[in-house]
mmCIF file of C-alpha atoms in Angstrom:
data_model
loop_
_atom_site.group_PDB
_atom_site.id
_atom_site.type_symbol
_atom_site.label_atom_id
_atom_site.label_comp_id
_atom_site.label_asym_id
_atom_site.label_seq_id
_atom_site.Cartn_x
_atom_site.Cartn_y
_atom_site.Cartn_z
ATOM 1 C CA UNK A 1 92.934 2.639 104.292
ATOM 2 C CA UNK A 2 96.529 3.075 103.532
ATOM 3 C CA UNK A 3 97.756 6.750 103.318
ATOM 4 C CA UNK A 4 98.730 6.299 99.777
ATOM 5 C CA UNK A 5 95.809 4.877 98.643
ATOM 6 C CA UNK A 6 93.715 7.616 100.304
ATOM 7 C CA UNK A 7 95.946 10.094 98.469
ATOM 8 C CA UNK A 8 95.384 8.335 95.166
ATOM 9 C CA UNK A 9 91.426 8.321 95.659
ATOM 10 C CA UNK A 10 91.561 11.875 96.579
ATOM 11 C CA UNK A 11 93.515 13.028 93.505
ATOM 12 C CA UNK A 12 91.631 10.567 91.253
ATOM 13 C CA UNK A 13 88.145 11.991 92.523
ATOM 14 C CA UNK A 14 89.154 15.798 92.399
ATOM 15 C CA UNK A 15 91.261 15.753 89.096
ATOM 16 C CA UNK A 16 88.240 13.642 87.544
ATOM 17 C CA UNK A 17 85.868 16.754 88.555
ATOM 18 C CA UNK A 18 88.201 19.204 86.663
ATOM 19 C CA UNK A 19 88.257 16.932 83.539
ATOM 20 C CA UNK A 20 84.469 16.231 83.661
ATOM 21 C CA UNK A 21 82.866 18.661 81.488
ATOM 22 C CA UNK A 22 85.551 18.509 78.545
ATOM 23 C CA UNK A 23 85.328 14.560 78.764
ATOM 24 C CA UNK A 24 81.280 14.568 78.541
ATOM 25 C CA UNK A 25 81.296 17.153 75.747
ATOM 26 C CA UNK A 26 84.132 15.021 73.603
ATOM 27 C CA UNK A 27 82.804 11.643 74.627
ATOM 28 C CA UNK A 28 79.159 12.500 73.052
ATOM 29 C CA UNK A 29 80.328 14.510 69.908
ATOM 30 C CA UNK A 30 82.683 11.861 69.305
ATOM 31 C CA UNK A 31 80.044 9.282 69.259
ATOM 32 C CA UNK A 32 78.231 11.165 66.469
ATOM 33 C CA UNK A 33 81.537 11.739 64.404
ATOM 34 C CA UNK A 34 82.237 7.951 64.282
ATOM 35 C CA UNK A 35 79.353 7.581 61.831
ATOM 36 C CA UNK A 36 79.421 10.830 60.097
ATOM 37 C CA UNK A 37 80.090 9.370 56.809
ATOM 38 C CA UNK A 38 77.095 6.857 56.853
ATOM 39 C CA UNK A 39 74.928 9.608 57.878
ATOM 40 C CA UNK A 40 75.738 12.027 55.063
ATOM 41 C CA UNK A 41 75.303 9.168 52.700
ATOM 42 C CA UNK A 42 71.919 8.248 54.255
ATOM 43 C CA UNK A 43 70.386 11.918 54.406
ATOM 44 C CA UNK A 44 72.340 14.127 52.134
ATOM 45 C CA UNK A 45 73.777 12.160 49.081
ATOM 46 C CA UNK A 46 70.841 9.833 49.090
ATOM 47 C CA UNK A 47 73.048 6.681 48.978
ATOM 48 C CA UNK A 48 75.215 7.941 46.270
ATOM 49 C CA UNK A 49 77.762 5.203 44.970
ATOM 50 C CA UNK A 50 81.233 5.290 43.236
ATOM 51 C CA UNK A 51 80.553 3.676 39.872
ATOM 52 C CA UNK A 52 82.817 0.619 39.258
ATOM 53 C CA UNK A 53 84.322 2.127 36.379
ATOM 54 C CA UNK A 54 85.242 5.262 38.134
ATOM 55 C CA UNK A 55 88.827 5.946 37.901
ATOM 56 C CA UNK A 56 91.720 8.184 37.992
ATOM 57 C CA UNK A 57 91.119 9.367 34.601
ATOM 58 C CA UNK A 58 87.656 10.501 35.850
ATOM 59 C CA UNK A 59 89.138 12.473 38.633
ATOM 60 C CA UNK A 60 91.519 14.267 36.466
ATOM 61 C CA UNK A 61 88.676 14.964 33.795
ATOM 62 C CA UNK A 62 86.425 16.810 36.224
ATOM 63 C CA UNK A 63 89.290 18.319 38.150
ATOM 64 C CA UNK A 64 89.499 21.596 36.285
ATOM 65 C CA UNK A 65 85.887 22.189 36.517
ATOM 66 C CA UNK A 66 85.717 21.291 40.464
ATOM 67 C CA UNK A 67 88.685 23.616 41.052
ATOM 68 C CA UNK A 68 86.860 26.410 39.033
ATOM 69 C CA UNK A 69 83.783 25.979 41.308
ATOM 70 C CA UNK A 70 86.071 26.093 44.258
ATOM 71 C CA UNK A 71 87.880 29.392 43.452
ATOM 72 C CA UNK A 72 84.473 30.955 42.819
ATOM 73 C CA UNK A 73 83.198 30.120 45.968
ATOM 74 C CA UNK A 74 86.591 30.826 47.902
ATOM 75 C CA UNK A 75 87.166 27.401 49.067
ATOM 76 C CA UNK A 76 90.688 26.503 49.984
ATOM 77 C CA UNK A 77 90.471 22.708 49.634
ATOM 78 C CA UNK A 78 89.109 19.955 47.557
ATOM 79 C CA UNK A 79 88.393 16.348 48.480
ATOM 80 C CA UNK A 80 88.256 13.742 45.504
ATOM 81 C CA UNK A 81 85.634 10.900 45.524
ATOM 82 C CA UNK A 82 86.243 7.582 47.058
ATOM 83 C CA UNK A 83 84.407 4.633 48.113
ATOM 84 C CA UNK A 84 83.402 5.740 51.465
ATOM 85 C CA UNK A 85 82.649 9.439 49.855
ATOM 86 C CA UNK A 86 81.414 9.037 46.477
ATOM 87 C CA UNK A 87 81.198 13.158 45.730
ATOM 88 C CA UNK A 88 83.244 16.125 45.424
ATOM 89 C CA UNK A 89 83.817 18.028 48.653
ATOM 90 C CA UNK A 90 85.030 21.616 48.740
ATOM 91 C CA UNK A 91 85.832 23.536 52.030
ATOM 92 C CA UNK A 92 86.152 26.939 52.641
ATOM 93 C CA UNK A 93 88.432 28.854 55.208
ATOM 94 C CA UNK A 94 85.594 28.588 57.879
ATOM 95 C CA UNK A 95 85.516 24.784 57.563
ATOM 96 C CA UNK A 96 82.323 24.827 55.839
ATOM 97 C CA UNK A 97 81.519 22.023 53.275
ATOM 98 C CA UNK A 98 79.841 21.809 50.005
ATOM 99 C CA UNK A 99 79.152 18.345 48.349
ATOM 100 C CA UNK A 100 78.946 17.837 44.666
ATOM 101 C CA UNK A 101 77.435 15.021 42.416
ATOM 102 C CA UNK A 102 80.409 13.078 40.656
ATOM 103 C CA UNK A 103 77.875 12.769 37.351
ATOM 104 C CA UNK A 104 76.682 16.174 36.831
ATOM 105 C CA UNK A 105 79.034 18.403 39.581
ATOM 106 C CA UNK A 106 75.747 19.669 40.682
ATOM 107 C CA UNK A 107 75.622 20.789 44.541
ATOM 108 C CA UNK A 108 73.790 18.372 46.951
ATOM 109 C CA UNK A 109 70.936 20.291 48.529
ATOM 110 C CA UNK A 110 69.047 17.860 50.673
ATOM 111 C CA UNK A 111 69.314 18.033 54.359
ATOM 112 C CA UNK A 112 72.005 20.540 54.439
ATOM 113 C CA UNK A 113 71.260 20.984 58.245
ATOM 114 C CA UNK A 114 73.120 17.752 58.621
ATOM 115 C CA UNK A 115 76.261 19.105 57.158
ATOM 116 C CA UNK A 116 75.987 22.333 59.358
ATOM 117 C CA UNK A 117 75.321 20.062 62.564
ATOM 118 C CA UNK A 118 78.430 17.974 61.861
ATOM 119 C CA UNK A 119 80.335 21.085 61.499
ATOM 120 C CA UNK A 120 79.296 22.430 64.661
ATOM 121 C CA UNK A 121 79.878 18.765 66.425
ATOM 122 C CA UNK A 122 83.306 18.532 65.116
ATOM 123 C CA UNK A 123 84.479 22.099 65.897
ATOM 124 C CA UNK A 124 82.928 21.221 69.337
ATOM 125 C CA UNK A 125 84.814 17.808 69.450
ATOM 126 C CA UNK A 126 88.285 19.445 68.377
ATOM 127 C CA UNK A 127 88.320 22.862 69.930
ATOM 128 C CA UNK A 128 85.461 23.202 72.380
ATOM 129 C CA UNK A 129 84.054 25.996 70.067
ATOM 130 C CA UNK A 130 86.976 28.018 71.593
ATOM 131 C CA UNK A 131 89.850 27.623 69.062
ATOM 132 C CA UNK A 132 93.254 27.533 70.505
ATOM 133 C CA UNK A 133 92.059 27.966 74.163
ATOM 134 C CA UNK A 134 89.809 24.941 73.710
ATOM 135 C CA UNK A 135 92.691 22.725 72.143
ATOM 136 C CA UNK A 136 94.728 23.776 75.282
ATOM 137 C CA UNK A 137 91.971 22.478 77.502
ATOM 138 C CA UNK A 138 91.456 19.338 75.584
ATOM 139 C CA UNK A 139 95.050 18.648 75.870
ATOM 140 C CA UNK A 140 95.154 19.057 79.419
ATOM 141 C CA UNK A 141 92.004 17.046 79.816
ATOM 142 C CA UNK A 142 93.307 14.021 77.735
ATOM 143 C CA UNK A 143 96.612 14.064 79.954
ATOM 144 C CA UNK A 144 94.167 14.112 83.077
ATOM 145 C CA UNK A 145 92.174 11.227 81.454
ATOM 146 C CA UNK A 146 95.107 8.845 81.075
ATOM 147 C CA UNK A 147 96.100 9.610 84.784
ATOM 148 C CA UNK A 148 92.555 8.985 85.907
ATOM 149 C CA UNK A 149 92.427 5.699 83.786
ATOM 150 C CA UNK A 150 95.686 4.330 85.482
ATOM 151 C CA UNK A 151 94.638 5.465 88.943
ATOM 152 C CA UNK A 152 91.288 3.898 88.394
ATOM 153 C CA UNK A 153 92.815 0.665 87.481
ATOM 154 C CA UNK A 154 95.229 0.769 90.610
ATOM 155 C CA UNK A 155 92.185 1.570 93.077
ATOM 156 C CA UNK A 156 89.852 -1.155 91.378
ATOM 157 C CA UNK A 157 92.302 -3.887 91.645
ATOM 158 C CA UNK A 158 92.349 -4.818 95.367
ATOM 159 C CA UNK A 159 88.429 -5.283 94.888
ATOM 160 C CA UNK A 160 88.500 -7.063 91.931
ATOM 161 C CA UNK A 161 86.720 -10.192 93.252
ATOM 162 C CA UNK A 162 83.789 -8.025 93.765
ATOM 163 C CA UNK A 163 83.445 -7.894 90.026
ATOM 164 C CA UNK A 164 79.690 -8.317 88.615
ATOM 165 C CA UNK A 165 78.402 -7.992 85.030
ATOM 166 C CA UNK A 166 75.359 -6.563 86.298
ATOM 167 C CA UNK A 167 77.377 -3.346 87.177
ATOM 168 C CA UNK A 168 78.021 -2.849 83.453
ATOM 169 C CA UNK A 169 74.539 -2.503 82.219
ATOM 170 C CA UNK A 170 73.436 1.185 82.567
ATOM 171 C CA UNK A 171 69.701 0.849 83.751
ATOM 172 C CA UNK A 172 68.294 0.707 86.293
ATOM 173 C CA UNK A 173 70.917 1.885 88.599
ATOM 174 C CA UNK A 174 70.755 2.400 92.354
ATOM 175 C CA UNK A 175 72.353 5.516 93.827
ATOM 176 C CA UNK A 176 73.813 3.499 96.566
ATOM 177 C CA UNK A 177 75.663 1.209 94.062
ATOM 178 C CA UNK A 178 76.731 4.183 91.984
ATOM 179 C CA UNK A 179 80.486 3.856 92.694
ATOM 180 C CA UNK A 180 80.088 0.228 91.795
ATOM 181 C CA UNK A 181 78.914 0.999 88.393
ATOM 182 C CA UNK A 182 81.689 3.640 87.873
ATOM 183 C CA UNK A 183 84.175 1.356 89.165
ATOM 184 C CA UNK A 184 83.335 -1.956 86.968
ATOM 185 C CA UNK A 185 82.373 -0.154 83.966
ATOM 186 C CA UNK A 186 85.516 1.594 83.736
ATOM 187 C CA UNK A 187 87.730 -1.579 83.940
ATOM 188 C CA UNK A 188 85.519 -3.263 81.355
ATOM 189 C CA UNK A 189 86.010 -0.185 79.085
ATOM 190 C CA UNK A 190 89.634 0.380 80.191
ATOM 191 C CA UNK A 191 91.432 -1.250 76.909
ATOM 192 C CA UNK A 192 89.557 0.751 74.223
ATOM 193 C CA UNK A 193 89.571 3.900 76.482
ATOM 194 C CA UNK A 194 93.334 3.610 76.603
ATOM 195 C CA UNK A 195 93.427 3.763 72.961
ATOM 196 C CA UNK A 196 91.106 6.667 72.574
ATOM 197 C CA UNK A 197 92.625 8.938 75.195
ATOM 198 C CA UNK A 198 96.362 8.044 74.176
ATOM 199 C CA UNK A 199 95.749 8.685 70.772
ATOM 200 C CA UNK A 200 93.842 11.966 71.452
ATOM 201 C CA UNK A 201 96.805 12.978 73.827
ATOM 202 C CA UNK A 202 99.224 12.408 71.087
ATOM 203 C CA UNK A 203 97.184 14.312 68.382
ATOM 204 C CA UNK A 204 96.751 17.226 70.755
ATOM 205 C CA UNK A 205 100.258 17.256 71.780
ATOM 206 C CA UNK A 206 101.521 17.313 68.427
ATOM 207 C CA UNK A 207 99.197 20.090 67.498
ATOM 208 C CA UNK A 208 99.889 22.343 70.448
ATOM 209 C CA UNK A 209 103.265 21.650 71.668
ATOM 210 C CA UNK A 210 105.612 19.885 69.150
ATOM 211 C CA UNK A 211 105.686 16.970 66.637
ATOM 212 C CA UNK A 212 107.079 13.961 68.307
ATOM 213 C CA UNK A 213 109.078 13.118 65.632
ATOM 214 C CA UNK A 214 111.254 15.538 63.189
ATOM 215 C CA UNK A 215 109.715 16.147 59.901
ATOM 216 C CA UNK A 216 111.456 14.035 57.280
ATOM 217 C CA UNK A 217 113.221 15.882 54.152
ATOM 218 C CA UNK A 218 110.986 15.687 50.858
ATOM 219 C CA UNK A 219 112.525 14.835 47.540
ATOM 220 C CA UNK A 220 112.491 17.348 44.683
ATOM 221 C CA UNK A 221 111.916 16.648 41.185
ATOM 222 C CA UNK A 222 112.428 19.074 38.629
ATOM 223 C CA UNK A 223 110.163 18.948 35.392
ATOM 224 C CA UNK A 224 112.093 18.386 32.307
ATOM 225 C CA UNK A 225 109.546 19.828 29.903
ATOM 226 C CA UNK A 226 109.288 23.661 29.904
ATOM 227 C CA UNK A 227 105.656 25.250 29.981
ATOM 228 C CA UNK A 228 104.696 28.611 28.922
ATOM 229 C CA UNK A 229 101.508 28.771 30.729
ATOM 230 C CA UNK A 230 100.933 27.713 34.359
ATOM 231 C CA UNK A 231 99.704 24.287 34.920
ATOM 232 C CA UNK A 232 95.978 23.438 35.366
ATOM 233 C CA UNK A 233 95.007 21.643 38.021
ATOM 234 C CA UNK A 234 94.419 18.667 36.102
ATOM 235 C CA UNK A 235 97.983 18.975 34.463
ATOM 236 C CA UNK A 236 99.485 19.193 37.868
ATOM 237 C CA UNK A 237 97.596 16.091 38.921
ATOM 238 C CA UNK A 238 98.921 14.183 36.178
ATOM 239 C CA UNK A 239 102.459 14.930 37.149
ATOM 240 C CA UNK A 240 101.887 14.194 40.597
ATOM 241 C CA UNK A 241 100.157 10.982 39.760
ATOM 242 C CA UNK A 242 103.064 10.022 37.432
ATOM 243 C CA UNK A 243 105.038 9.554 40.861
ATOM 244 C CA UNK A 244 102.555 7.516 42.771
ATOM 245 C CA UNK A 245 100.576 5.578 40.018
ATOM 246 C CA UNK A 246 99.330 3.045 42.621
ATOM 247 C CA UNK A 247 97.661 5.568 44.938
ATOM 248 C CA UNK A 248 94.176 7.310 45.082
ATOM 249 C CA UNK A 249 94.082 11.096 45.429
ATOM 250 C CA UNK A 250 92.232 12.528 48.677
ATOM 251 C CA UNK A 251 92.864 16.138 49.385
ATOM 252 C CA UNK A 252 93.771 18.830 46.931
ATOM 253 C CA UNK A 253 94.903 22.247 47.683
ATOM 254 C CA UNK A 254 94.857 24.784 45.012
ATOM 255 C CA UNK A 255 97.667 27.531 44.634
ATOM 256 C CA UNK A 256 96.682 30.541 46.980
ATOM 257 C CA UNK A 257 98.544 33.655 48.330
ATOM 258 C CA UNK A 258 102.170 32.582 49.599
ATOM 259 C CA UNK A 259 101.418 29.031 48.806
ATOM 260 C CA UNK A 260 101.944 29.295 45.229
ATOM 261 C CA UNK A 261 101.778 25.380 44.700
ATOM 262 C CA UNK A 262 99.378 22.643 43.883
ATOM 263 C CA UNK A 263 99.228 20.173 46.877
ATOM 264 C CA UNK A 264 98.093 16.646 46.290
ATOM 265 C CA UNK A 265 97.754 13.949 49.333
ATOM 266 C CA UNK A 266 97.184 10.354 48.480
ATOM 267 C CA UNK A 267 96.290 7.239 50.033
ATOM 268 C CA UNK A 268 98.229 4.112 49.244
ATOM 269 C CA UNK A 269 96.854 0.721 48.882
ATOM 270 C CA UNK A 270 95.972 -0.971 52.116
ATOM 271 C CA UNK A 271 96.819 2.192 54.140
ATOM 272 C CA UNK A 272 94.595 2.564 57.403
ATOM 273 C CA UNK A 273 94.673 6.450 57.187
ATOM 274 C CA UNK A 274 91.388 7.309 55.275
ATOM 275 C CA UNK A 275 93.086 10.329 53.828
ATOM 276 C CA UNK A 276 96.710 8.803 53.368
ATOM 277 C CA UNK A 277 99.861 10.471 54.538
ATOM 278 C CA UNK A 278 101.714 10.884 51.139
ATOM 279 C CA UNK A 279 101.872 14.287 49.447
ATOM 280 C CA UNK A 280 103.210 15.793 46.421
ATOM 281 C CA UNK A 281 103.497 19.400 45.862
ATOM 282 C CA UNK A 282 103.704 20.895 42.185
ATOM 283 C CA UNK A 283 104.784 24.228 41.486
ATOM 284 C CA UNK A 284 102.380 25.422 38.454
ATOM 285 C CA UNK A 285 104.990 27.794 37.106
ATOM 286 C CA UNK A 286 108.055 25.404 36.615
ATOM 287 C CA UNK A 287 106.349 21.943 37.088
ATOM 288 C CA UNK A 288 109.015 21.062 39.869
ATOM 289 C CA UNK A 289 107.546 18.479 42.357
ATOM 290 C CA UNK A 290 108.548 17.930 45.923
ATOM 291 C CA UNK A 291 107.612 14.415 47.224
ATOM 292 C CA UNK A 292 107.195 13.185 50.849
ATOM 293 C CA UNK A 293 108.650 9.783 51.445
ATOM 294 C CA UNK A 294 105.861 7.146 50.699
ATOM 295 C CA UNK A 295 103.999 6.295 54.008
ATOM 296 C CA UNK A 296 104.682 2.514 53.287
ATOM 297 C CA UNK A 297 108.097 3.134 53.256
ATOM 298 C CA UNK A 298 108.478 5.230 56.488
ATOM 299 C CA UNK A 299 110.619 4.030 59.657
ATOM 300 C CA UNK A 300 108.050 2.157 61.799
ATOM 301 C CA UNK A 301 107.951 5.010 64.347
ATOM 302 C CA UNK A 302 106.613 7.289 61.775
ATOM 303 C CA UNK A 303 103.987 4.633 60.522
ATOM 304 C CA UNK A 304 102.838 4.295 63.941
ATOM 305 C CA UNK A 305 102.454 8.014 64.337
ATOM 306 C CA UNK A 306 100.409 8.027 61.216
ATOM 307 C CA UNK A 307 97.813 5.453 62.420
ATOM 308 C CA UNK A 308 97.024 7.754 65.482
ATOM 309 C CA UNK A 309 93.997 9.368 63.667
ATOM 310 C CA UNK A 310 92.428 6.109 62.431
ATOM 311 C CA UNK A 311 92.969 4.383 65.647
ATOM 312 C CA UNK A 312 91.298 7.320 67.416
ATOM 313 C CA UNK A 313 88.176 7.844 65.090
ATOM 314 C CA UNK A 314 87.719 4.385 63.577
ATOM 315 C CA UNK A 315 88.049 5.977 60.188
ATOM 316 C CA UNK A 316 89.414 3.649 57.535
ATOM 317 C CA UNK A 317 89.268 0.539 59.771
ATOM 318 C CA UNK A 318 86.497 -2.075 59.706
ATOM 319 C CA UNK A 319 83.003 -1.795 61.138
ATOM 320 C CA UNK A 320 83.765 -3.850 64.362
ATOM 321 C CA UNK A 321 86.389 -1.313 65.310
ATOM 322 C CA UNK A 322 84.434 1.707 64.600
ATOM 323 C CA UNK A 323 81.767 -0.178 66.715
ATOM 324 C CA UNK A 324 84.250 -0.423 69.388
ATOM 325 C CA UNK A 325 84.969 3.432 69.389
ATOM 326 C CA UNK A 326 81.393 4.156 69.508
ATOM 327 C CA UNK A 327 81.142 1.897 72.688
ATOM 328 C CA UNK A 328 84.328 3.641 73.913
ATOM 329 C CA UNK A 329 82.605 7.167 73.812
ATOM 330 C CA UNK A 330 79.401 5.907 75.438
ATOM 331 C CA UNK A 331 81.628 4.395 78.204
ATOM 332 C CA UNK A 332 83.637 7.558 78.692
ATOM 333 C CA UNK A 333 80.384 9.573 79.035
ATOM 334 C CA UNK A 334 78.959 6.834 81.234
ATOM 335 C CA UNK A 335 81.916 6.778 83.474
ATOM 336 C CA UNK A 336 81.963 10.458 83.761
ATOM 337 C CA UNK A 337 78.485 10.737 84.983
ATOM 338 C CA UNK A 338 78.735 7.996 87.438
ATOM 339 C CA UNK A 339 81.877 9.218 88.990
ATOM 340 C CA UNK A 340 80.040 12.681 89.314
ATOM 341 C CA UNK A 341 77.035 10.862 90.779
ATOM 342 C CA UNK A 342 79.135 9.286 93.083
ATOM 343 C CA UNK A 343 81.123 12.495 94.221
ATOM 344 C CA UNK A 344 77.468 14.181 94.958
ATOM 345 C CA UNK A 345 76.298 11.285 96.885
ATOM 346 C CA UNK A 346 79.374 11.366 98.868
ATOM 347 C CA UNK A 347 79.099 15.006 99.595
ATOM 348 C CA UNK A 348 75.553 14.343 100.919
ATOM 349 C CA UNK A 349 74.016 16.210 97.834
ATOM 350 C CA UNK A 350 72.148 13.346 96.811
ATOM 351 C CA UNK A 351 70.279 10.510 99.068
ATOM 352 C CA UNK A 352 70.130 7.001 97.861
ATOM 353 C CA UNK A 353 67.376 5.395 99.990
ATOM 354 C CA UNK A 354 67.451 2.519 97.828
ATOM 355 C CA UNK A 355 66.353 4.936 94.862
ATOM 356 C CA UNK A 356 66.593 3.977 91.213
ATOM 357 C CA UNK A 357 67.497 6.199 88.299
ATOM 358 C CA UNK A 358 65.118 5.087 85.478
#
């Protein structure tokens, strides 16, 4: 074996051991989160649907009532109904969610354990239950995973003629062939894993280190009509909507503490990002608005960065892509497990003797 290949294999093995636990946790939790919305509709909101006639006028009509509910319960964020989530969602500072029916504004009470479970899984997937420390571990693991993927492809290439499809199916697996399962499963899953790991690295880098691109300046519009009373949520939304009449509101933040403005986030027609990337802030006292540049009019670099989240999660893209993301999560867990088994076997902690894992 050439010295360079030996060194690369050495680093591939031991860097993989460093990253294996975070990779297993995020791959398994991510698989559940891919279908979070369908699970909620199936078990909590009981197949709720958005009425065909439901429009922005309906949202504006209900917004003051839902804002009062949110303030009463200490919520910091509201999410407006949409086709995929046909219910109001309010979120408190602890990231706990409550769902409300769009016809009565009554809270959903069925199978609330699912919401708690998904909140726990989301916290595990994005922070490993360790807040900032967990985010740093995930960033390091994501970078290591990209390096492991590149090294794995490099090490696989000389033996590419030994590829067999039987090494892709998970069961039964012979311990003496576990390295082949690891190598060939990895190469098949490499394209979707590259997307998942690269987007994860970019998102964690921007959260932990710095944005990849500088923030673009917002556009300020002064309100021409004077108001003697602070604007209600409904009035503020109508002002914001006047700047983006072809869009659909997603997240709404109410005035709170030092951030004494309404913040409306919008999804533009045809936008991949399920929550949109265009925002309007409205000052409730003066009516002054601050608009970010429309997501569909940004330079291409910014539009690409804005698609990182849907590319990573599958949200907002078609069902086939979501299935690929699910299989990517499964593949990451499978490759991590077979890599660990291969290491334990080589170290003599496992003996093959033609045994099969069933």
